[in-house]
Protein backbone atom coordinates (compact mmCIF):
# COMPACT_ATOMS: atom_id res chain seq x y z
CA UNK A 1 0.00 0.00 0.00
CA UNK A 2 1.23 3.49 -0.84
CA UNK A 3 0.88 6.67 1.21
CA UNK A 4 1.43 10.24 0.01
CA UNK A 5 3.04 12.98 2.06
CA UNK A 6 4.77 16.29 1.43
CA UNK A 7 6.72 18.66 3.67
CA UNK A 8 4.48 21.31 2.08
CA UNK A 9 1.61 19.94 4.23
CA UNK A 10 3.22 21.63 7.24
CA UNK A 11 2.14 25.22 6.68
CA UNK A 12 3.96 27.91 8.70
CA UNK A 13 1.28 29.74 10.71
CA UNK A 14 1.28 32.99 12.68
CA UNK A 15 2.15 32.79 16.39
CA UNK A 16 -0.82 31.66 18.46
CA UNK A 17 -2.74 29.97 15.60
CA UNK A 18 -4.48 26.92 17.07
CA UNK A 19 -4.34 24.53 14.10
CA UNK A 20 -2.24 21.47 15.14
CA UNK A 21 0.03 21.59 12.08
CA UNK A 22 2.68 19.37 13.73
CA UNK A 23 0.44 16.30 13.35
CA UNK A 24 1.35 15.71 9.68
CA UNK A 25 5.12 15.29 10.08
CA UNK A 26 4.62 13.25 13.25
CA UNK A 27 2.21 10.89 11.50
CA UNK A 28 4.70 10.25 8.72
CA UNK A 29 7.40 9.59 11.33
CA UNK A 30 5.11 7.29 13.35
CA UNK A 31 4.05 5.03 10.49
CA UNK A 32 7.66 4.55 9.36
CA UNK A 33 9.16 4.18 12.87
CA UNK A 34 6.58 1.59 13.90
CA UNK A 35 6.88 -0.35 10.64
CA UNK A 36 3.27 0.23 9.56
CA UNK A 37 4.72 1.18 6.16
CA UNK A 38 8.34 1.07 4.95
CA UNK A 39 9.77 4.52 4.11
CA UNK A 40 9.81 3.66 0.40
CA UNK A 41 6.03 3.27 0.44
CA UNK A 42 5.58 6.87 1.63
CA UNK A 43 5.92 8.93 -1.53
CA UNK A 44 6.08 12.63 -2.29
CA UNK A 45 2.63 14.07 -2.97
CA UNK A 46 2.55 15.77 -6.38
CA UNK A 47 0.83 19.16 -6.78
CA UNK A 48 -2.58 18.97 -8.45
CA UNK A 49 -2.63 20.78 -11.79
CA UNK A 50 -4.78 23.90 -12.25
CA UNK A 51 -6.82 21.96 -14.83
CA UNK A 52 -7.54 19.21 -12.31
CA UNK A 53 -8.65 21.80 -9.74
CA UNK A 54 -11.01 23.28 -12.34
CA UNK A 55 -12.78 19.91 -12.67
CA UNK A 56 -14.61 21.02 -9.50
CA UNK A 57 -13.74 24.63 -8.74
CA UNK A 58 -14.76 27.71 -10.69
CA UNK A 59 -11.95 29.34 -12.72
CA UNK A 60 -12.57 32.59 -10.79
CA UNK A 61 -12.03 30.91 -7.41
CA UNK A 62 -8.94 28.99 -8.56
CA UNK A 63 -7.42 32.22 -9.93
CA UNK A 64 -8.21 34.19 -6.78
CA UNK A 65 -6.53 31.55 -4.59
CA UNK A 66 -3.54 31.32 -6.94
CA UNK A 67 -2.96 35.07 -7.02
CA UNK A 68 -3.91 35.89 -3.43
CA UNK A 69 -6.84 38.07 -4.50
CA UNK A 70 -9.67 36.51 -2.48
CA UNK A 71 -11.76 39.14 -0.69
CA UNK A 72 -10.72 39.46 2.99
CA UNK A 73 -13.94 37.87 4.30
CA UNK A 74 -13.51 34.87 1.97
CA UNK A 75 -9.93 34.43 3.21
CA UNK A 76 -11.09 34.77 6.84
CA UNK A 77 -13.65 31.98 6.37
CA UNK A 78 -10.83 29.67 5.25
CA UNK A 79 -9.03 30.29 8.55
CA UNK A 80 -5.45 30.38 7.22
CA UNK A 81 -3.81 33.62 6.07
CA UNK A 82 -2.96 33.66 2.35
CA UNK A 83 0.62 32.85 1.36
CA UNK A 84 2.35 31.14 -1.54
CA UNK A 85 2.97 28.25 0.90
CA UNK A 86 -0.78 28.01 1.56
CA UNK A 87 -1.43 27.67 -2.18
CA UNK A 88 1.28 25.03 -2.57
CA UNK A 89 0.00 23.10 0.45
CA UNK A 90 -3.54 23.11 -0.97
CA UNK A 91 -2.38 21.83 -4.35
CA UNK A 92 -0.23 19.09 -2.77
CA UNK A 93 -3.09 18.01 -0.53
CA UNK A 94 -5.36 17.52 -3.56
CA UNK A 95 -2.48 15.94 -5.50
CA UNK A 96 -1.99 13.40 -2.71
CA UNK A 97 -5.61 12.27 -2.99
CA UNK A 98 -5.38 12.16 -6.81
CA UNK A 99 -2.27 9.97 -6.47
CA UNK A 100 -3.90 7.83 -3.76
CA UNK A 101 -6.96 7.26 -5.95
CA UNK A 102 -4.78 6.12 -8.86
CA UNK A 103 -2.74 3.88 -6.55
CA UNK A 104 -5.90 2.41 -5.01
CA UNK A 105 -7.04 1.36 -8.50
CA UNK A 106 -3.88 -0.79 -8.66
CA UNK A 107 -3.47 -1.89 -5.05
CA UNK A 108 -6.94 -1.86 -3.52
CA UNK A 109 -6.27 1.08 -1.22
CA UNK A 110 -3.92 4.02 -0.66
CA UNK A 111 -3.65 6.94 1.73
CA UNK A 112 -3.24 10.69 1.72
CA UNK A 113 -1.48 11.62 4.98
CA UNK A 114 -3.48 14.89 4.92
CA UNK A 115 -6.54 15.91 2.86
CA UNK A 116 -10.21 15.45 3.59
CA UNK A 117 -10.87 19.14 2.88
CA UNK A 118 -14.61 18.65 2.69
CA UNK A 119 -15.67 22.21 3.63
CA UNK A 120 -14.46 23.45 0.27
CA UNK A 121 -17.22 24.37 -2.22
CA UNK A 122 -16.91 24.90 -5.98
CA UNK A 123 -16.49 28.66 -5.52
CA UNK A 124 -15.30 29.14 -1.93
CA UNK A 125 -13.48 27.61 1.01
CA UNK A 126 -14.07 27.54 4.76
CA UNK A 127 -12.94 25.70 7.91
CA UNK A 128 -9.26 25.25 6.86
CA UNK A 129 -10.36 23.85 3.46
CA UNK A 130 -9.29 25.57 0.24
CA UNK A 131 -9.75 22.98 -2.53
CA UNK A 132 -11.84 19.81 -2.14
CA UNK A 133 -9.39 16.91 -2.59
CA UNK A 134 -11.98 14.14 -2.68
CA UNK A 135 -14.28 15.96 -5.10
CA UNK A 136 -11.42 16.69 -7.51
CA UNK A 137 -10.17 13.09 -7.34
CA UNK A 138 -13.69 11.72 -7.89
CA UNK A 139 -14.11 13.84 -11.02
CA UNK A 140 -10.62 12.87 -12.22
CA UNK A 141 -11.41 9.14 -11.88
CA UNK A 142 -14.59 9.65 -13.91
CA UNK A 143 -12.80 11.74 -16.55
CA UNK A 144 -10.12 9.06 -16.92
CA UNK A 145 -12.70 6.27 -17.14
CA UNK A 146 -11.23 4.59 -14.04
CA UNK A 147 -14.51 4.67 -12.07
CA UNK A 148 -18.03 5.89 -12.69
CA UNK A 149 -20.09 5.26 -9.56
CA UNK A 150 -18.39 6.71 -6.52
CA UNK A 151 -19.30 6.78 -2.83
CA UNK A 152 -17.86 9.27 -0.33
CA UNK A 153 -17.89 7.84 3.20
CA UNK A 154 -17.25 10.90 5.38
CA UNK A 155 -16.55 10.01 9.03
CA UNK A 156 -14.99 13.34 9.96
CA UNK A 157 -17.00 14.78 12.88
CA UNK A 158 -18.01 17.82 10.80
CA UNK A 159 -20.54 17.59 7.98
CA UNK A 160 -19.01 17.29 4.49
CA UNK A 161 -20.95 20.36 3.38
CA UNK A 162 -18.71 21.31 0.47
CA UNK A 163 -18.75 17.80 -0.94
CA UNK A 164 -22.54 17.55 -0.52
CA UNK A 165 -23.02 20.83 -2.37
CA UNK A 166 -20.63 19.95 -5.22
CA UNK A 167 -22.41 16.65 -5.94
CA UNK A 168 -25.98 17.61 -5.03
CA UNK A 169 -27.21 17.25 -8.62
CA UNK A 170 -24.86 14.42 -9.59
CA UNK A 171 -26.36 10.97 -8.97
CA UNK A 172 -23.07 9.25 -9.92
CA UNK A 173 -21.41 10.38 -6.65
CA UNK A 174 -23.13 9.35 -3.40
CA UNK A 175 -22.29 11.57 -0.42
CA UNK A 176 -22.62 9.95 3.04
CA UNK A 177 -21.75 12.04 6.10
CA UNK A 178 -21.70 11.01 9.79
CA UNK A 179 -21.31 14.14 11.92
CA UNK A 180 -22.15 16.09 15.05
CA UNK A 181 -25.54 17.78 14.73
CA UNK A 182 -24.51 20.75 16.92
CA UNK A 183 -21.16 21.19 15.25
CA UNK A 184 -19.65 23.39 12.52
CA UNK A 185 -20.93 23.92 9.82
CA UNK A 186 -23.96 25.38 11.57
CA UNK A 187 -25.89 25.61 8.33
CA UNK A 188 -25.74 22.08 6.91
CA UNK A 189 -26.03 21.14 3.25
CA UNK A 190 -28.04 18.07 2.19
CA UNK A 191 -25.90 14.98 1.53
CA UNK A 192 -27.38 11.89 -0.14
CA UNK A 193 -27.33 10.44 3.38
CA UNK A 194 -26.72 12.48 6.53
CA UNK A 195 -26.39 10.75 9.91
CA UNK A 196 -26.20 13.43 12.63
CA UNK A 197 -25.29 12.70 16.27
CA UNK A 198 -26.13 14.65 19.39
CA UNK A 199 -23.28 15.87 21.61
CA UNK A 200 -21.66 13.13 23.65
CA UNK A 201 -22.51 10.18 21.37
CA UNK A 202 -20.10 7.31 22.03
CA UNK A 203 -18.68 4.19 20.41
CA UNK A 204 -21.71 1.90 20.59
CA UNK A 205 -24.21 4.37 19.15
CA UNK A 206 -21.81 5.54 16.44
CA UNK A 207 -20.62 2.12 15.32
CA UNK A 208 -24.12 0.63 15.27
CA UNK A 209 -25.37 3.37 12.94
CA UNK A 210 -22.21 3.27 10.82
CA UNK A 211 -22.56 -0.46 10.22
CA UNK A 212 -26.23 -0.18 9.27
CA UNK A 213 -25.90 2.86 6.99
CA UNK A 214 -22.65 1.81 5.31
CA UNK A 215 -24.32 -1.39 4.21
CA UNK A 216 -27.29 0.61 2.94
CA UNK A 217 -25.05 3.02 0.97
CA UNK A 218 -23.05 0.22 -0.66
CA UNK A 219 -26.19 -1.74 -1.53
CA UNK A 220 -28.20 1.22 -2.81
CA UNK A 221 -25.49 2.99 -4.76
CA UNK A 222 -23.36 0.02 -5.91
CA UNK A 223 -20.17 2.12 -6.14
CA UNK A 224 -17.09 1.02 -8.02
CA UNK A 225 -14.83 3.30 -5.95
CA UNK A 226 -14.94 4.65 -2.37
CA UNK A 227 -13.34 7.70 -0.78
CA UNK A 228 -13.05 7.39 3.00
CA UNK A 229 -12.54 10.46 5.20
CA UNK A 230 -11.14 9.02 8.43
CA UNK A 231 -11.33 12.11 10.66
CA UNK A 232 -9.68 11.89 14.08
CA UNK A 233 -12.08 14.52 15.45
CA UNK A 234 -14.97 12.30 16.69
CA UNK A 235 -12.43 11.43 19.45
CA UNK A 236 -13.48 12.17 23.05
CA UNK A 237 -10.33 14.24 23.59
CA UNK A 238 -10.87 16.48 20.56
CA UNK A 239 -11.07 20.23 21.16
CA UNK A 240 -13.85 20.75 18.57
CA UNK A 241 -15.57 17.39 18.10
CA UNK A 242 -18.25 17.24 20.84
CA UNK A 243 -18.57 13.42 20.45
CA UNK A 244 -17.10 10.79 22.78
CA UNK A 245 -15.52 8.08 20.63
CA UNK A 246 -12.52 6.29 22.11
CA UNK A 247 -9.29 5.50 20.26
CA UNK A 248 -10.36 1.83 20.15
CA UNK A 249 -13.82 2.82 18.86
CA UNK A 250 -12.23 4.83 16.05
CA UNK A 251 -10.09 1.86 15.08
CA UNK A 252 -13.23 -0.28 15.03
CA UNK A 253 -14.83 2.35 12.76
CA UNK A 254 -11.88 2.02 10.35
CA UNK A 255 -12.20 -1.77 10.38
CA UNK A 256 -15.93 -1.62 9.61
CA UNK A 257 -15.42 0.64 6.58
CA UNK A 258 -12.21 -0.85 5.22
CA UNK A 259 -13.02 -4.53 5.82
CA UNK A 260 -16.43 -4.19 4.19
CA UNK A 261 -14.99 -2.43 1.13
CA UNK A 262 -12.23 -5.04 0.88
CA UNK A 263 -14.77 -7.87 1.08
CA UNK A 264 -16.60 -6.32 -1.88
CA UNK A 265 -13.34 -5.78 -3.80
CA UNK A 266 -13.91 -2.00 -3.77
CA UNK A 267 -10.83 0.22 -4.13
CA UNK A 268 -10.60 2.90 -1.42
CA UNK A 269 -8.65 6.17 -1.23
CA UNK A 270 -8.29 7.36 2.36
CA UNK A 271 -7.88 10.98 3.50
CA UNK A 272 -6.96 11.78 7.11
CA UNK A 273 -9.27 14.82 7.56
CA UNK A 274 -9.73 16.65 10.89
CA UNK A 275 -8.11 16.13 14.28
CA UNK A 276 -7.80 18.91 16.86
CA UNK A 277 -7.02 17.19 20.17
CA UNK A 278 -4.58 19.22 22.31
CA UNK A 279 -2.81 15.86 22.69
CA UNK A 280 -1.23 15.62 19.23
CA UNK A 281 0.05 12.16 20.07
CA UNK A 282 -3.58 10.95 20.29
CA UNK A 283 -4.38 12.39 16.83
CA UNK A 284 -1.31 10.67 15.42
CA UNK A 285 -2.29 7.35 17.06
CA UNK A 286 -5.83 7.51 15.61
CA UNK A 287 -4.54 8.22 12.09
CA UNK A 288 -1.74 5.63 12.38
CA UNK A 289 -4.35 3.04 13.39
CA UNK A 290 -6.37 3.83 10.25
CA UNK A 291 -3.28 3.29 8.11
CA UNK A 292 -2.39 0.08 9.97
CA UNK A 293 -5.89 -1.33 9.37
CA UNK A 294 -5.63 -0.48 5.66
CA UNK A 295 -2.07 -1.78 5.28
CA UNK A 296 -2.97 -5.14 6.85
CA UNK A 297 -5.56 -5.92 4.17
CA UNK A 298 -4.71 -8.03 1.11
CA UNK A 299 -4.10 -6.00 -2.06
CA UNK A 300 -6.54 -7.78 -4.36
CA UNK A 301 -9.13 -5.77 -6.26
CA UNK A 302 -12.02 -7.33 -8.11
ZN1 LIG B 1 -13.59 17.85 11.04
PDB file of N, CA and C in Angstrom, residues 99-158:
ATOM      1  N   UNK A  99      -3.255  11.066  -6.376  1.00  0.00           N
ATOM      2  CA  UNK A  99      -2.272   9.973  -6.469  1.00  0.00           C
ATOM      3  C   UNK A  99      -2.767   8.742  -5.713  1.00  0.00           C
ATOM      4  N   UNK A 100      -3.387   8.960  -4.552  1.00  0.00           N
ATOM      5  CA  UNK A 100      -3.900   7.831  -3.763  1.00  0.00           C
ATOM      6  C   UNK A 100      -5.028   7.122  -4.509  1.00  0.00           C
ATOM      7  N   UNK A 101      -5.865   7.886  -5.194  1.00  0.00           N
ATOM      8  CA  UNK A 101      -6.964   7.264  -5.947  1.00  0.00           C
ATOM      9  C   UNK A 101      -6.406   6.396  -7.073  1.00  0.00           C
ATOM     10  N   UNK A 102      -5.397   6.904  -7.783  1.00  0.00           N
ATOM     11  CA  UNK A 102      -4.784   6.122  -8.865  1.00  0.00           C
ATOM     12  C   UNK A 102      -4.109   4.872  -8.294  1.00  0.00           C
ATOM     13  N   UNK A 103      -3.414   5.020  -7.169  1.00  0.00           N
ATOM     14  CA  UNK A 103      -2.739   3.877  -6.553  1.00  0.00           C
ATOM     15  C   UNK A 103      -3.751   2.850  -6.042  1.00  0.00           C
ATOM     16  N   UNK A 104      -4.873   3.323  -5.523  1.00  0.00           N
ATOM     17  CA  UNK A 104      -5.902   2.406  -5.012  1.00  0.00           C
ATOM     18  C   UNK A 104      -6.500   1.567  -6.146  1.00  0.00           C
ATOM     19  N   UNK A 105      -6.551   2.122  -7.351  1.00  0.00           N
ATOM     20  CA  UNK A 105      -7.040   1.357  -8.500  1.00  0.00           C
ATOM     21  C   UNK A 105      -6.141   0.150  -8.767  1.00  0.00           C
ATOM     22  N   UNK A 106      -4.840   0.289  -8.441  1.00  0.00           N
ATOM     23  CA  UNK A 106      -3.878  -0.794  -8.658  1.00  0.00           C
ATOM     24  C   UNK A 106      -3.830  -1.763  -7.480  1.00  0.00           C
ATOM     25  N   UNK A 107      -3.856  -1.183  -6.270  1.00  0.00           N
ATOM     26  CA  UNK A 107      -3.465  -1.886  -5.051  1.00  0.00           C
ATOM     27  C   UNK A 107      -4.622  -2.214  -4.121  1.00  0.00           C
ATOM     28  N   UNK A 108      -5.805  -1.662  -4.415  1.00  0.00           N
ATOM     29  CA  UNK A 108      -6.941  -1.856  -3.520  1.00  0.00           C
ATOM     30  C   UNK A 108      -7.179  -0.687  -2.590  1.00  0.00           C
ATOM     31  N   UNK A 109      -6.092  -0.102  -2.062  1.00  0.00           N
ATOM     32  CA  UNK A 109      -6.265   1.077  -1.219  1.00  0.00           C
ATOM     33  C   UNK A 109      -4.963   1.858  -1.127  1.00  0.00           C
ATOM     34  N   UNK A 110      -5.076   3.139  -0.830  1.00  0.00           N
ATOM     35  CA  UNK A 110      -3.922   4.021  -0.662  1.00  0.00           C
ATOM     36  C   UNK A 110      -4.370   5.218   0.167  1.00  0.00           C
ATOM     37  N   UNK A 111      -3.370   5.941   0.690  1.00  0.00           N
ATOM     38  CA  UNK A 111      -3.647   6.938   1.731  1.00  0.00           C
ATOM     39  C   UNK A 111      -3.021   8.287   1.410  1.00  0.00           C
ATOM     40  N   UNK A 112      -3.777   9.350   1.648  1.00  0.00           N
ATOM     41  CA  UNK A 112      -3.237  10.695   1.717  1.00  0.00           C
ATOM     42  C   UNK A 112      -3.011  11.004   3.198  1.00  0.00           C
ATOM     43  N   UNK A 113      -1.768  11.340   3.570  1.00  0.00           N
ATOM     44  CA  UNK A 113      -1.477  11.624   4.984  1.00  0.00           C
ATOM     45  C   UNK A 113      -1.990  13.000   5.415  1.00  0.00           C
ATOM     46  N   UNK A 114      -2.744  13.659   4.546  1.00  0.00           N
ATOM     47  CA  UNK A 114      -3.477  14.887   4.916  1.00  0.00           C
ATOM     48  C   UNK A 114      -4.822  14.800   4.187  1.00  0.00           C
ATOM     49  N   UNK A 115      -5.315  15.920   3.680  1.00  0.00           N
ATOM     50  CA  UNK A 115      -6.535  15.905   2.861  1.00  0.00           C
ATOM     51  C   UNK A 115      -7.814  15.756   3.679  1.00  0.00           C
ATOM     52  N   UNK A 116      -8.897  15.491   2.949  1.00  0.00           N
ATOM     53  CA  UNK A 116     -10.206  15.453   3.591  1.00  0.00           C
ATOM     54  C   UNK A 116     -10.769  16.852   3.766  1.00  0.00           C
ATOM     55  N   UNK A 117     -10.486  17.720   2.794  1.00  0.00           N
ATOM     56  CA  UNK A 117     -10.866  19.142   2.878  1.00  0.00           C
ATOM     57  C   UNK A 117     -12.290  19.336   2.363  1.00  0.00           C
ATOM     58  N   UNK A 118     -13.218  18.789   3.130  1.00  0.00           N
ATOM     59  CA  UNK A 118     -14.611  18.646   2.686  1.00  0.00           C
ATOM     60  C   UNK A 118     -15.483  19.889   2.900  1.00  0.00           C
ATOM     61  N   UNK A 119     -14.910  20.955   3.512  1.00  0.00           N
ATOM     62  CA  UNK A 119     -15.673  22.213   3.634  1.00  0.00           C
ATOM     63  C   UNK A 119     -15.406  23.147   2.456  1.00  0.00           C
ATOM     64  N   UNK A 120     -14.726  22.642   1.453  1.00  0.00           N
ATOM     65  CA  UNK A 120     -14.457  23.454   0.270  1.00  0.00           C
ATOM     66  C   UNK A 120     -15.562  23.247  -0.763  1.00  0.00           C
ATOM     67  N   UNK A 121     -16.159  24.358  -1.202  1.00  0.00           N
ATOM     68  CA  UNK A 121     -17.215  24.373  -2.220  1.00  0.00           C
ATOM     69  C   UNK A 121     -16.599  24.675  -3.585  1.00  0.00           C
ATOM     70  N   UNK A 122     -17.417  24.619  -4.633  1.00  0.00           N
ATOM     71  CA  UNK A 122     -16.912  24.905  -5.980  1.00  0.00           C
ATOM     72  C   UNK A 122     -16.308  26.307  -6.067  1.00  0.00           C
ATOM     73  N   UNK A 123     -16.900  27.258  -5.347  1.00  0.00           N
ATOM     74  CA  UNK A 123     -16.491  28.656  -5.515  1.00  0.00           C
ATOM     75  C   UNK A 123     -16.010  29.317  -4.232  1.00  0.00           C
ATOM     76  N   UNK A 124     -15.792  28.537  -3.173  1.00  0.00           N
ATOM     77  CA  UNK A 124     -15.297  29.142  -1.932  1.00  0.00           C
ATOM     78  C   UNK A 124     -14.780  28.067  -0.978  1.00  0.00           C
ATOM     79  N   UNK A 125     -13.980  28.531  -0.007  1.00  0.00           N
ATOM     80  CA  UNK A 125     -13.482  27.613   1.012  1.00  0.00           C
ATOM     81  C   UNK A 125     -13.911  28.077   2.389  1.00  0.00           C
ATOM     82  N   UNK A 126     -13.863  27.178   3.362  1.00  0.00           N
ATOM     83  CA  UNK A 126     -14.073  27.539   4.764  1.00  0.00           C
ATOM     84  C   UNK A 126     -13.486  26.440   5.650  1.00  0.00           C
ATOM     85  N   UNK A 127     -13.369  26.720   6.941  1.00  0.00           N
ATOM     86  CA  UNK A 127     -12.938  25.704   7.907  1.00  0.00           C
ATOM     87  C   UNK A 127     -11.636  25.010   7.530  1.00  0.00           C
ATOM     88  N   UNK A 128     -10.598  25.768   7.204  1.00  0.00           N
ATOM     89  CA  UNK A 128      -9.258  25.249   6.860  1.00  0.00           C
ATOM     90  C   UNK A 128      -9.248  24.473   5.536  1.00  0.00           C
ATOM     91  N   UNK A 129     -10.285  24.587   4.731  1.00  0.00           N
ATOM     92  CA  UNK A 129     -10.355  23.848   3.464  1.00  0.00           C
ATOM     93  C   UNK A 129     -10.356  24.817   2.299  1.00  0.00           C
ATOM     94  N   UNK A 130      -9.397  24.672   1.393  1.00  0.00           N
ATOM     95  CA  UNK A 130      -9.293  25.573   0.245  1.00  0.00           C
ATOM     96  C   UNK A 130      -9.849  24.883  -1.000  1.00  0.00           C
ATOM     97  N   UNK A 131      -9.231  23.774  -1.407  1.00  0.00           N
ATOM     98  CA  UNK A 131      -9.747  22.980  -2.530  1.00  0.00           C
ATOM     99  C   UNK A 131     -10.235  21.641  -1.989  1.00  0.00           C
ATOM    100  N   UNK A 132     -11.236  21.059  -2.631  1.00  0.00           N
ATOM    101  CA  UNK A 132     -11.844  19.812  -2.136  1.00  0.00           C
ATOM    102  C   UNK A 132     -11.151  18.614  -2.790  1.00  0.00           C
ATOM    103  N   UNK A 133     -10.227  18.003  -2.044  1.00  0.00           N
ATOM    104  CA  UNK A 133      -9.390  16.915  -2.593  1.00  0.00           C
ATOM    105  C   UNK A 133     -10.217  15.737  -3.099  1.00  0.00           C
ATOM    106  N   UNK A 134     -11.200  15.319  -2.306  1.00  0.00           N
ATOM    107  CA  UNK A 134     -11.979  14.138  -2.676  1.00  0.00           C
ATOM    108  C   UNK A 134     -12.855  14.427  -3.894  1.00  0.00           C
ATOM    109  N   UNK A 135     -13.434  15.616  -3.947  1.00  0.00           N
ATOM    110  CA  UNK A 135     -14.283  15.956  -5.101  1.00  0.00           C
ATOM    111  C   UNK A 135     -13.460  16.003  -6.387  1.00  0.00           C
ATOM    112  N   UNK A 136     -12.272  16.615  -6.313  1.00  0.00           N
ATOM    113  CA  UNK A 136     -11.419  16.694  -7.508  1.00  0.00           C
ATOM    114  C   UNK A 136     -11.002  15.283  -7.944  1.00  0.00           C
ATOM    115  N   UNK A 137     -10.626  14.451  -6.988  1.00  0.00           N
ATOM    116  CA  UNK A 137     -10.174  13.094  -7.343  1.00  0.00           C
ATOM    117  C   UNK A 137     -11.326  12.254  -7.889  1.00  0.00           C
ATOM    118  N   UNK A 138     -12.527  12.459  -7.372  1.00  0.00           N
ATOM    119  CA  UNK A 138     -13.692  11.721  -7.888  1.00  0.00           C
ATOM    120  C   UNK A 138     -13.934  12.087  -9.355  1.00  0.00           C
ATOM    121  N   UNK A 139     -13.901  13.389  -9.640  1.00  0.00           N
ATOM    122  CA  UNK A 139     -14.109  13.837 -11.024  1.00  0.00           C
ATOM    123  C   UNK A 139     -12.975  13.369 -11.936  1.00  0.00           C
ATOM    124  N   UNK A 140     -11.763  13.315 -11.412  1.00  0.00           N
ATOM    125  CA  UNK A 140     -10.619  12.866 -12.217  1.00  0.00           C
ATOM    126  C   UNK A 140     -10.757  11.377 -12.560  1.00  0.00           C
ATOM    127  N   UNK A 141     -11.202  10.569 -11.601  1.00  0.00           N
ATOM    128  CA  UNK A 141     -11.412   9.137 -11.885  1.00  0.00           C
ATOM    129  C   UNK A 141     -12.465   8.965 -12.972  1.00  0.00           C
ATOM    130  N   UNK A 142     -13.525   9.743 -12.902  1.00  0.00           N
ATOM    131  CA  UNK A 142     -14.591   9.650 -13.913  1.00  0.00           C
ATOM    132  C   UNK A 142     -14.088  10.117 -15.280  1.00  0.00           C
ATOM    133  N   UNK A 143     -13.359  11.228 -15.293  1.00  0.00           N
ATOM    134  CA  UNK A 143     -12.796  11.740 -16.554  1.00  0.00           C
ATOM    135  C   UNK A 143     -11.883  10.706 -17.214  1.00  0.00           C
ATOM    136  N   UNK A 144     -11.081  10.020 -16.394  1.00  0.00           N
ATOM    137  CA  UNK A 144     -10.116   9.056 -16.921  1.00  0.00           C
ATOM    138  C   UNK A 144     -10.733   7.683 -17.186  1.00  0.00           C
ATOM    139  N   UNK A 145     -12.029   7.547 -16.905  1.00  0.00           N
ATOM    140  CA  UNK A 145     -12.698   6.268 -17.139  1.00  0.00           C
ATOM    141  C   UNK A 145     -12.307   5.180 -16.144  1.00  0.00           C
ATOM    142  N   UNK A 146     -11.684   5.571 -15.027  1.00  0.00           N
ATOM    143  CA  UNK A 146     -11.232   4.587 -14.036  1.00  0.00           C
ATOM    144  C   UNK A 146     -12.378   4.126 -13.145  1.00  0.00           C
ATOM    145  N   UNK A 147     -13.341   5.001 -12.892  1.00  0.00           N
ATOM    146  CA  UNK A 147     -14.506   4.670 -12.066  1.00  0.00           C
ATOM    147  C   UNK A 147     -15.660   5.562 -12.505  1.00  0.00           C
ATOM    148  N   UNK A 148     -16.852   5.084 -12.340  1.00  0.00           N
ATOM    149  CA  UNK A 148     -18.035   5.888 -12.694  1.00  0.00           C
ATOM    150  C   UNK A 148     -18.919   6.171 -11.499  1.00  0.00           C
ATOM    151  N   UNK A 149     -19.199   5.103 -10.715  1.00  0.00           N
ATOM    152  CA  UNK A 149     -20.092   5.265  -9.558  1.00  0.00           C
ATOM    153  C   UNK A 149     -19.239   5.320  -8.302  1.00  0.00           C
ATOM    154  N   UNK A 150     -19.300   6.449  -7.627  1.00  0.00           N
ATOM    155  CA  UNK A 150     -18.387   6.707  -6.518  1.00  0.00           C
ATOM    156  C   UNK A 150     -19.191   6.982  -5.253  1.00  0.00           C
ATOM    157  N   UNK A 151     -18.708   6.459  -4.127  1.00  0.00           N
ATOM    158  CA  UNK A 151     -19.304   6.785  -2.825  1.00  0.00           C
ATOM    159  C   UNK A 151     -18.261   7.489  -1.960  1.00  0.00           C
ATOM    160  N   UNK A 152     -18.696   8.555  -1.291  1.00  0.00           N
ATOM    161  CA  UNK A 152     -17.856   9.270  -0.332  1.00  0.00           C
ATOM    162  C   UNK A 152     -18.366   8.928   1.061  1.00  0.00           C
ATOM    163  N   UNK A 153     -17.533   8.223   1.830  1.00  0.00           N
ATOM    164  CA  UNK A 153     -17.890   7.838   3.203  1.00  0.00           C
ATOM    165  C   UNK A 153     -17.139   8.795   4.127  1.00  0.00           C
ATOM    166  N   UNK A 154     -17.861   9.787   4.654  1.00  0.00           N
ATOM    167  CA  UNK A 154     -17.247  10.898   5.378  1.00  0.00           C
ATOM    168  C   UNK A 154     -17.485  10.726   6.877  1.00  0.00           C
ATOM    169  N   UNK A 155     -16.450  10.242   7.581  1.00  0.00           N
ATOM    170  CA  UNK A 155     -16.545  10.012   9.025  1.00  0.00           C
ATOM    171  C   UNK A 155     -15.776  11.057   9.826  1.00  0.00           C
ATOM    172  N   UNK A 156     -15.441  12.186   9.189  1.00  0.00           N
ATOM    173  CA  UNK A 156     -14.986  13.336   9.963  1.00  0.00           C
ATOM    174  C   UNK A 156     -16.172  13.802  10.811  1.00  0.00           C
ATOM    175  N   UNK A 157     -15.898  14.422  11.978  1.00  0.00           N
ATOM    176  CA  UNK A 157     -17.003  14.781  12.877  1.00  0.00           C
ATOM    177  C   UNK A 157     -17.830  15.969  12.357  1.00  0.00           C
ATOM    178  N   UNK A 158     -17.288  16.690  11.376  1.00  0.00           N
ATOM    179  CA  UNK A 158     -18.011  17.823  10.803  1.00  0.00           C
ATOM    180  C   UNK A 158     -18.688  17.400   9.504  1.00  0.00           C
TER     181      UNK A 158
END
